[in-house]
Amino acid sequence: AQSVSQHNHHVILSEAASLELGCNYSYGGTVNLFWYVQYPGQHLQLLLKYFSGDPLVKGIKGFEAEFIKSKFSFNLRKPSVQWSDTAEYFCAVTAGYGNKLVFGAGTILRVKS
Amino acid sequence: DVKVTQSSRYLVKRTGEKVFLECVQDMDHENMFWYRQDPGLGLRLIYFSYDVKMKEKGDIPEGYSVSREKKERFSLILESASTNQTSMYLCASSPFTRAPYNEQFFGPGTRLTVL
């Protein structure tokens, strides 16, 4: 069965610091990878996704993620965080042509102003 | 704009009660999903449906059932609520196409407390 690991459950950063959230998955075949974000009091929404092609994908609000197949990783990055990036971030995977998402445990990011 | 609505934001029930959580989407999506979200566990799939009157078990279906009588509505039922079902419940929908994956759109969630 597929599984997704997110390395940090809580991350605290100061504004303008760089962000990298780790995500590793376990599945040997073709995968589709996602990062979702849940801002306080808001719906879960898609931040970015990878299906194929360029392993560096760009999402909304200046976020990007890099797919490294050999490491089974899909880490989320942002060069300079803002207070408004305070949220919970979820990595998720689905295999092949499935529509079933498997989520990681989530990382709560708090950005101090 | 896709809209997924859930009948309640907060719900408090007693152990043993039958609980209905309702979800409605307005984009004519074929697929609908129910998840529960718990701190440190992320989102876990309870049930999903690819069509009216069709349902499939997700990863944690025990203690739950679902109903999909109309395309836009997907109900989650707790036959006899227990305290370990206290959680945030999220509904999602997505269209069915031949693409590898279609984005799931989430509702606001229902925070259920079972006393």
PDB file of C-alpha atoms in Angstrom:
ATOM      1  CA  ALA A   1       0.000   0.000   0.000  1.00  0.00           C
ATOM      2  CA  GLN A   2       1.097   3.530  -0.650  1.00  0.00           C
ATOM      3  CA  SER A   3       2.211   5.693   2.249  1.00  0.00           C
ATOM      4  CA  VAL A   4       3.426   9.262   2.603  1.00  0.00           C
ATOM      5  CA  SER A   5       5.824  10.566   5.243  1.00  0.00           C
ATOM      6  CA  GLN A   6       6.221  14.191   6.196  1.00  0.00           C
ATOM      7  CA  HIS A   7       9.302  14.713   8.278  1.00  0.00           C
ATOM      8  CA  ASN A   8       8.293  17.609  10.498  1.00  0.00           C
ATOM      9  CA  HIS A   9       4.976  18.016  12.248  1.00  0.00           C
ATOM     10  CA  HIS A  10       5.646  21.573  13.446  1.00  0.00           C
ATOM     11  CA  VAL A  11       7.891  24.196  11.870  1.00  0.00           C
ATOM     12  CA  ILE A  12       8.375  27.729  13.169  1.00  0.00           C
ATOM     13  CA  LEU A  13      10.101  30.317  10.991  1.00  0.00           C
ATOM     14  CA  SER A  14      10.637  34.038  11.009  1.00  0.00           C
ATOM     15  CA  GLU A  15       9.412  36.105   8.079  1.00  0.00           C
ATOM     16  CA  ALA A  16      11.805  36.112   5.103  1.00  0.00           C
ATOM     17  CA  ALA A  17      13.345  32.788   6.134  1.00  0.00           C
ATOM     18  CA  SER A  18      13.543  30.037   3.533  1.00  0.00           C
ATOM     19  CA  LEU A  19      11.237  27.045   3.792  1.00  0.00           C
ATOM     20  CA  GLU A  20      11.690  23.420   2.876  1.00  0.00           C
ATOM     21  CA  LEU A  21       9.140  20.799   3.931  1.00  0.00           C
ATOM     22  CA  GLY A  22      10.101  17.194   3.356  1.00  0.00           C
ATOM     23  CA  CYS A  23       7.840  14.569   1.818  1.00  0.00           C
ATOM     24  CA  ASN A  24       8.678  10.969   0.972  1.00  0.00           C
ATOM     25  CA  TYR A  25       6.349   8.368  -0.482  1.00  0.00           C
ATOM     26  CA  SER A  26       6.473   4.632  -0.851  1.00  0.00           C
ATOM     27  CA  TYR A  27       5.358   3.346  -4.238  1.00  0.00           C
ATOM     28  CA  GLY A  28       7.522   1.923  -6.993  1.00  0.00           C
ATOM     29  CA  GLY A  29       5.429   2.768 -10.030  1.00  0.00           C
ATOM     30  CA  THR A  30       4.164   5.941 -11.675  1.00  0.00           C
ATOM     31  CA  VAL A  31       2.865   8.429  -9.139  1.00  0.00           C
ATOM     32  CA  ASN A  32       1.075  11.736  -9.132  1.00  0.00           C
ATOM     33  CA  LEU A  33       2.179  14.058  -6.333  1.00  0.00           C
ATOM     34  CA  PHE A  34       0.485  16.977  -4.643  1.00  0.00           C
ATOM     35  CA  TRP A  35       0.844  19.549  -1.964  1.00  0.00           C
ATOM     36  CA  TYR A  36      -2.335  20.861  -0.349  1.00  0.00           C
ATOM     37  CA  VAL A  37      -2.562  23.752   2.082  1.00  0.00           C
ATOM     38  CA  GLN A  38      -5.125  24.544   4.761  1.00  0.00           C
ATOM     39  CA  TYR A  39      -5.060  28.124   6.024  1.00  0.00           C
ATOM     40  CA  PRO A  40      -6.641  28.726   9.431  1.00  0.00           C
ATOM     41  CA  GLY A  41     -10.418  28.477   9.121  1.00  0.00           C
ATOM     42  CA  GLN A  42     -10.318  27.803   5.389  1.00  0.00           C
ATOM     43  CA  HIS A  43     -10.900  24.900   3.033  1.00  0.00           C
ATOM     44  CA  LEU A  44      -8.124  22.560   2.029  1.00  0.00           C
ATOM     45  CA  GLN A  45      -6.846  23.772  -1.341  1.00  0.00           C
ATOM     46  CA  LEU A  46      -4.362  22.591  -3.944  1.00  0.00           C
ATOM     47  CA  LEU A  47      -0.972  24.321  -3.810  1.00  0.00           C
ATOM     48  CA  LEU A  48       0.757  22.467  -6.655  1.00  0.00           C
ATOM     49  CA  LYS A  49       0.876  19.109  -8.423  1.00  0.00           C
ATOM     50  CA  TYR A  50       3.219  16.906 -10.431  1.00  0.00           C
ATOM     51  CA  PHE A  51       2.112  14.410 -13.083  1.00  0.00           C
ATOM     52  CA  SER A  52       5.040  14.169 -15.492  1.00  0.00           C
ATOM     53  CA  GLY A  53       7.677  16.249 -17.295  1.00  0.00           C
ATOM     54  CA  ASP A  54       9.786  18.897 -15.575  1.00  0.00           C
ATOM     55  CA  PRO A  55      10.421  17.637 -12.036  1.00  0.00           C
ATOM     56  CA  LEU A  56      10.468  21.190 -10.701  1.00  0.00           C
ATOM     57  CA  VAL A  57       6.907  22.416 -10.444  1.00  0.00           C
ATOM     58  CA  LYS A  58       5.699  25.839  -9.485  1.00  0.00           C
ATOM     59  CA  GLY A  59       2.507  26.502  -7.615  1.00  0.00           C
ATOM     60  CA  ILE A  60       0.569  29.396  -6.227  1.00  0.00           C
ATOM     61  CA  LYS A  61       1.958  32.059  -3.879  1.00  0.00           C
ATOM     62  CA  GLY A  62       5.603  31.480  -4.820  1.00  0.00           C
ATOM     63  CA  PHE A  63       5.783  27.847  -3.743  1.00  0.00           C
ATOM     64  CA  GLU A  64       7.630  25.201  -5.724  1.00  0.00           C
ATOM     65  CA  ALA A  65       8.366  21.509  -5.297  1.00  0.00           C
ATOM     66  CA  GLU A  66      10.939  19.174  -6.746  1.00  0.00           C
ATOM     67  CA  PHE A  67      10.252  15.562  -7.628  1.00  0.00           C
ATOM     68  CA  ILE A  68      13.330  13.378  -7.140  1.00  0.00           C
ATOM     69  CA  LYS A  69      12.372   9.916  -8.323  1.00  0.00           C
ATOM     70  CA  SER A  70      15.512   8.195  -7.032  1.00  0.00           C
ATOM     71  CA  LYS A  71      14.790   9.482  -3.529  1.00  0.00           C
ATOM     72  CA  PHE A  72      11.000   9.001  -3.670  1.00  0.00           C
ATOM     73  CA  SER A  73      10.753  12.599  -2.543  1.00  0.00           C
ATOM     74  CA  PHE A  74       8.638  15.655  -3.346  1.00  0.00           C
ATOM     75  CA  ASN A  75       9.848  18.457  -1.105  1.00  0.00           C
ATOM     76  CA  LEU A  76       8.085  21.803  -0.921  1.00  0.00           C
ATOM     77  CA  ARG A  77      10.117  24.996  -0.970  1.00  0.00           C
ATOM     78  CA  LYS A  78       9.677  28.740  -0.747  1.00  0.00           C
ATOM     79  CA  PRO A  79      12.648  31.142  -0.769  1.00  0.00           C
ATOM     80  CA  SER A  80      11.125  33.695   1.593  1.00  0.00           C
ATOM     81  CA  VAL A  81       8.074  33.001   3.761  1.00  0.00           C
ATOM     82  CA  GLN A  82       5.494  35.532   4.851  1.00  0.00           C
ATOM     83  CA  TRP A  83       3.307  35.666   7.918  1.00  0.00           C
ATOM     84  CA  SER A  84       0.358  34.794   5.663  1.00  0.00           C
ATOM     85  CA  ASP A  85       1.962  31.415   4.879  1.00  0.00           C
ATOM     86  CA  THR A  86       1.024  30.224   8.368  1.00  0.00           C
ATOM     87  CA  ALA A  87      -1.020  27.098   7.618  1.00  0.00           C
ATOM     88  CA  GLU A  88      -0.977  23.320   7.643  1.00  0.00           C
ATOM     89  CA  TYR A  89       0.620  21.694   4.613  1.00  0.00           C
ATOM     90  CA  PHE A  90      -0.176  18.211   3.375  1.00  0.00           C
ATOM     91  CA  CYS A  91       1.719  16.109   0.884  1.00  0.00           C
ATOM     92  CA  ALA A  92      -0.393  13.554  -1.005  1.00  0.00           C
ATOM     93  CA  VAL A  93       0.086  10.874  -3.646  1.00  0.00           C
ATOM     94  CA  THR A  94      -2.039   8.869  -6.010  1.00  0.00           C
ATOM     95  CA  ALA A  95      -0.744   6.061  -8.189  1.00  0.00           C
ATOM     96  CA  GLY A  96      -1.289   5.751 -11.915  1.00  0.00           C
ATOM     97  CA  TYR A  97      -4.825   6.588 -12.996  1.00  0.00           C
ATOM     98  CA  GLY A  98      -6.391   6.356  -9.591  1.00  0.00           C
ATOM     99  CA  ASN A  99      -8.365   9.109  -7.953  1.00  0.00           C
ATOM    100  CA  LYS A 100      -7.710   8.011  -4.400  1.00  0.00           C
ATOM    101  CA  LEU A 101      -5.375  10.351  -2.572  1.00  0.00           C
ATOM    102  CA  VAL A 102      -3.118   9.142   0.234  1.00  0.00           C
ATOM    103  CA  PHE A 103      -2.124  11.995   2.530  1.00  0.00           C
ATOM    104  CA  GLY A 104       0.809  12.536   4.814  1.00  0.00           C
ATOM    105  CA  ALA A 105       0.297  13.511   8.447  1.00  0.00           C
ATOM    106  CA  GLY A 106       0.690  17.216   7.698  1.00  0.00           C
ATOM    107  CA  THR A 107       3.153  19.921   8.745  1.00  0.00           C
ATOM    108  CA  ILE A 108       1.961  22.920  10.718  1.00  0.00           C
ATOM    109  CA  LEU A 109       3.935  25.987   9.708  1.00  0.00           C
ATOM    110  CA  ARG A 110       3.935  29.062  11.893  1.00  0.00           C
ATOM    111  CA  VAL A 111       5.593  32.172  10.564  1.00  0.00           C
ATOM    112  CA  LYS A 112       6.518  34.781  13.146  1.00  0.00           C
ATOM    113  CA  SER A 113       6.211  38.401  12.066  1.00  0.00           C
TER     114      SER A 113
ATOM    115  CA  ASP B   1     -16.136  28.145  -9.071  1.00  0.00           C
ATOM    116  CA  VAL B   2     -16.610  24.727  -7.556  1.00  0.00           C
ATOM    117  CA  LYS B   3     -18.527  24.758  -4.349  1.00  0.00           C
ATOM    118  CA  VAL B   4     -18.671  21.893  -1.907  1.00  0.00           C
ATOM    119  CA  THR B   5     -20.867  22.511   1.094  1.00  0.00           C
ATOM    120  CA  GLN B   6     -21.329  20.516   4.261  1.00  0.00           C
ATOM    121  CA  SER B   7     -24.463  20.662   6.343  1.00  0.00           C
ATOM    122  CA  SER B   8     -22.848  21.686   9.627  1.00  0.00           C
ATOM    123  CA  ARG B   9     -19.555  23.271  10.705  1.00  0.00           C
ATOM    124  CA  TYR B  10     -19.879  21.996  14.275  1.00  0.00           C
ATOM    125  CA  LEU B  11     -21.881  19.090  15.648  1.00  0.00           C
ATOM    126  CA  VAL B  12     -22.129  17.608  19.131  1.00  0.00           C
ATOM    127  CA  LYS B  13     -23.711  14.184  19.576  1.00  0.00           C
ATOM    128  CA  ARG B  14     -23.987  11.582  22.302  1.00  0.00           C
ATOM    129  CA  THR B  15     -22.552   8.088  22.263  1.00  0.00           C
ATOM    130  CA  GLY B  16     -24.898   5.673  20.509  1.00  0.00           C
ATOM    131  CA  GLU B  17     -26.715   8.298  18.454  1.00  0.00           C
ATOM    132  CA  LYS B  18     -27.119   7.901  14.704  1.00  0.00           C
ATOM    133  CA  VAL B  19     -25.372  10.787  12.953  1.00  0.00           C
ATOM    134  CA  PHE B  20     -25.825  12.055   9.409  1.00  0.00           C
ATOM    135  CA  LEU B  21     -23.256  14.288   7.743  1.00  0.00           C
ATOM    136  CA  GLU B  22     -24.369  15.763   4.449  1.00  0.00           C
ATOM    137  CA  CYS B  23     -22.277  16.996   1.555  1.00  0.00           C
ATOM    138  CA  VAL B  24     -23.470  18.735  -1.594  1.00  0.00           C
ATOM    139  CA  GLN B  25     -21.452  19.809  -4.633  1.00  0.00           C
ATOM    140  CA  ASP B  26     -22.686  22.075  -7.402  1.00  0.00           C
ATOM    141  CA  MET B  27     -20.326  21.199 -10.278  1.00  0.00           C
ATOM    142  CA  ASP B  28     -21.885  17.972 -11.533  1.00  0.00           C
ATOM    143  CA  HIS B  29     -18.850  15.968 -10.400  1.00  0.00           C
ATOM    144  CA  GLU B  30     -19.018  12.197 -10.638  1.00  0.00           C
ATOM    145  CA  ASN B  31     -16.609  11.430  -7.795  1.00  0.00           C
ATOM    146  CA  MET B  32     -17.220  12.222  -4.149  1.00  0.00           C
ATOM    147  CA  PHE B  33     -15.158  11.371  -1.082  1.00  0.00           C
ATOM    148  CA  TRP B  34     -15.376  11.405   2.707  1.00  0.00           C
ATOM    149  CA  TYR B  35     -12.245  11.838   4.819  1.00  0.00           C
ATOM    150  CA  ARG B  36     -11.570  12.286   8.482  1.00  0.00           C
ATOM    151  CA  GLN B  37      -8.783  14.600   9.597  1.00  0.00           C
ATOM    152  CA  ASP B  38      -6.994  14.010  12.895  1.00  0.00           C
ATOM    153  CA  PRO B  39      -3.919  15.802  14.282  1.00  0.00           C
ATOM    154  CA  GLY B  40      -0.747  13.925  13.424  1.00  0.00           C
ATOM    155  CA  LEU B  41      -2.576  11.517  11.109  1.00  0.00           C
ATOM    156  CA  GLY B  42      -3.460  13.751   8.188  1.00  0.00           C
ATOM    157  CA  LEU B  43      -6.529  12.905   6.124  1.00  0.00           C
ATOM    158  CA  ARG B  44      -7.733   9.327   5.895  1.00  0.00           C
ATOM    159  CA  LEU B  45     -10.248   8.132   3.334  1.00  0.00           C
ATOM    160  CA  ILE B  46     -13.430   6.638   4.780  1.00  0.00           C
ATOM    161  CA  TYR B  47     -15.568   5.996   1.691  1.00  0.00           C
ATOM    162  CA  PHE B  48     -15.825   7.231  -1.862  1.00  0.00           C
ATOM    163  CA  SER B  49     -18.294   7.074  -4.713  1.00  0.00           C
ATOM    164  CA  TYR B  50     -17.794   7.190  -8.469  1.00  0.00           C
ATOM    165  CA  ASP B  51     -21.479   7.324  -9.363  1.00  0.00           C
ATOM    166  CA  VAL B  52     -24.994   7.474  -7.997  1.00  0.00           C
ATOM    167  CA  LYS B  53     -25.832   4.497  -5.786  1.00  0.00           C
ATOM    168  CA  MET B  54     -22.244   3.340  -6.020  1.00  0.00           C
ATOM    169  CA  LYS B  55     -19.819   3.261  -3.078  1.00  0.00           C
ATOM    170  CA  GLU B  56     -16.436   1.837  -2.252  1.00  0.00           C
ATOM    171  CA  LYS B  57     -14.645   1.459   1.048  1.00  0.00           C
ATOM    172  CA  GLY B  58     -11.642   3.595   1.729  1.00  0.00           C
ATOM    173  CA  ASP B  59      -8.942   2.928   4.285  1.00  0.00           C
ATOM    174  CA  ILE B  60     -10.999   3.277   7.479  1.00  0.00           C
ATOM    175  CA  PRO B  61     -14.656   2.362   6.753  1.00  0.00           C
ATOM    176  CA  GLU B  62     -15.402   0.606  10.052  1.00  0.00           C
ATOM    177  CA  GLY B  63     -18.248   2.241  11.950  1.00  0.00           C
ATOM    178  CA  TYR B  64     -19.379   4.289   8.938  1.00  0.00           C
ATOM    179  CA  SER B  65     -21.697   3.901   5.992  1.00  0.00           C
ATOM    180  CA  VAL B  66     -22.569   6.185   3.089  1.00  0.00           C
ATOM    181  CA  SER B  67     -25.437   6.960   0.781  1.00  0.00           C
ATOM    182  CA  ARG B  68     -25.469   8.520  -2.646  1.00  0.00           C
ATOM    183  CA  GLU B  69     -28.999   8.732  -4.025  1.00  0.00           C
ATOM    184  CA  LYS B  70     -28.367  11.833  -6.144  1.00  0.00           C
ATOM    185  CA  LYS B  71     -25.268  12.861  -8.048  1.00  0.00           C
ATOM    186  CA  GLU B  72     -24.746  16.077  -6.114  1.00  0.00           C
ATOM    187  CA  ARG B  73     -25.217  14.668  -2.618  1.00  0.00           C
ATOM    188  CA  PHE B  74     -23.074  12.248  -0.624  1.00  0.00           C
ATOM    189  CA  SER B  75     -24.009  11.415   2.957  1.00  0.00           C
ATOM    190  CA  LEU B  76     -21.835   9.910   5.661  1.00  0.00           C
ATOM    191  CA  ILE B  77     -23.649   7.964   8.364  1.00  0.00           C
ATOM    192  CA  LEU B  78     -22.403   6.978  11.785  1.00  0.00           C
ATOM    193  CA  GLU B  79     -24.797   4.201  12.758  1.00  0.00           C
ATOM    194  CA  SER B  80     -23.937   4.378  16.469  1.00  0.00           C
ATOM    195  CA  ALA B  81     -21.565   7.199  17.299  1.00  0.00           C
ATOM    196  CA  SER B  82     -18.633   6.496  19.578  1.00  0.00           C
ATOM    197  CA  THR B  83     -16.157   8.822  21.251  1.00  0.00           C
ATOM    198  CA  ASN B  84     -13.348   7.642  18.975  1.00  0.00           C
ATOM    199  CA  GLN B  85     -15.283   9.106  16.055  1.00  0.00           C
ATOM    200  CA  THR B  86     -14.753  12.617  17.402  1.00  0.00           C
ATOM    201  CA  SER B  87     -12.932  14.249  14.507  1.00  0.00           C
ATOM    202  CA  MET B  88     -13.023  16.726  11.633  1.00  0.00           C
ATOM    203  CA  TYR B  89     -14.855  15.265   8.618  1.00  0.00           C
ATOM    204  CA  LEU B  90     -14.060  16.565   5.151  1.00  0.00           C
ATOM    205  CA  CYS B  91     -16.025  15.971   1.983  1.00  0.00           C
ATOM    206  CA  ALA B  92     -14.471  16.355  -1.477  1.00  0.00           C
ATOM    207  CA  SER B  93     -15.543  16.002  -5.090  1.00  0.00           C
ATOM    208  CA  SER B  94     -13.791  15.692  -8.428  1.00  0.00           C
ATOM    209  CA  PRO B  95     -14.835  15.228 -12.052  1.00  0.00           C
ATOM    210  CA  PHE B  96     -14.323  11.955 -13.865  1.00  0.00           C
ATOM    211  CA  THR B  97     -12.250  12.260 -17.018  1.00  0.00           C
ATOM    212  CA  ARG B  98      -9.563  10.228 -18.732  1.00  0.00           C
ATOM    213  CA  ALA B  99      -6.826  12.444 -17.265  1.00  0.00           C
ATOM    214  CA  PRO B 100      -4.433  10.751 -14.869  1.00  0.00           C
ATOM    215  CA  TYR B 101      -5.837  12.651 -11.997  1.00  0.00           C
ATOM    216  CA  ASN B 102      -8.466  15.234 -11.376  1.00  0.00           C
ATOM    217  CA  GLU B 103      -8.155  17.783  -8.616  1.00  0.00           C
ATOM    218  CA  GLN B 104     -10.319  17.139  -5.598  1.00  0.00           C
ATOM    219  CA  PHE B 105     -12.239  20.125  -4.238  1.00  0.00           C
ATOM    220  CA  PHE B 106     -12.866  20.145  -0.521  1.00  0.00           C
ATOM    221  CA  GLY B 107     -15.694  21.387   1.648  1.00  0.00           C
ATOM    222  CA  PRO B 108     -15.171  23.420   4.842  1.00  0.00           C
ATOM    223  CA  GLY B 109     -15.379  20.414   7.116  1.00  0.00           C
ATOM    224  CA  THR B 110     -17.658  19.351   9.971  1.00  0.00           C
ATOM    225  CA  ARG B 111     -16.114  19.164  13.422  1.00  0.00           C
ATOM    226  CA  LEU B 112     -17.961  16.359  15.190  1.00  0.00           C
ATOM    227  CA  THR B 113     -17.703  15.854  18.935  1.00  0.00           C
ATOM    228  CA  VAL B 114     -19.152  12.662  20.427  1.00  0.00           C
ATOM    229  CA  LEU B 115     -19.720  12.844  24.184  1.00  0.00           C
TER     230      LEU B 115
END
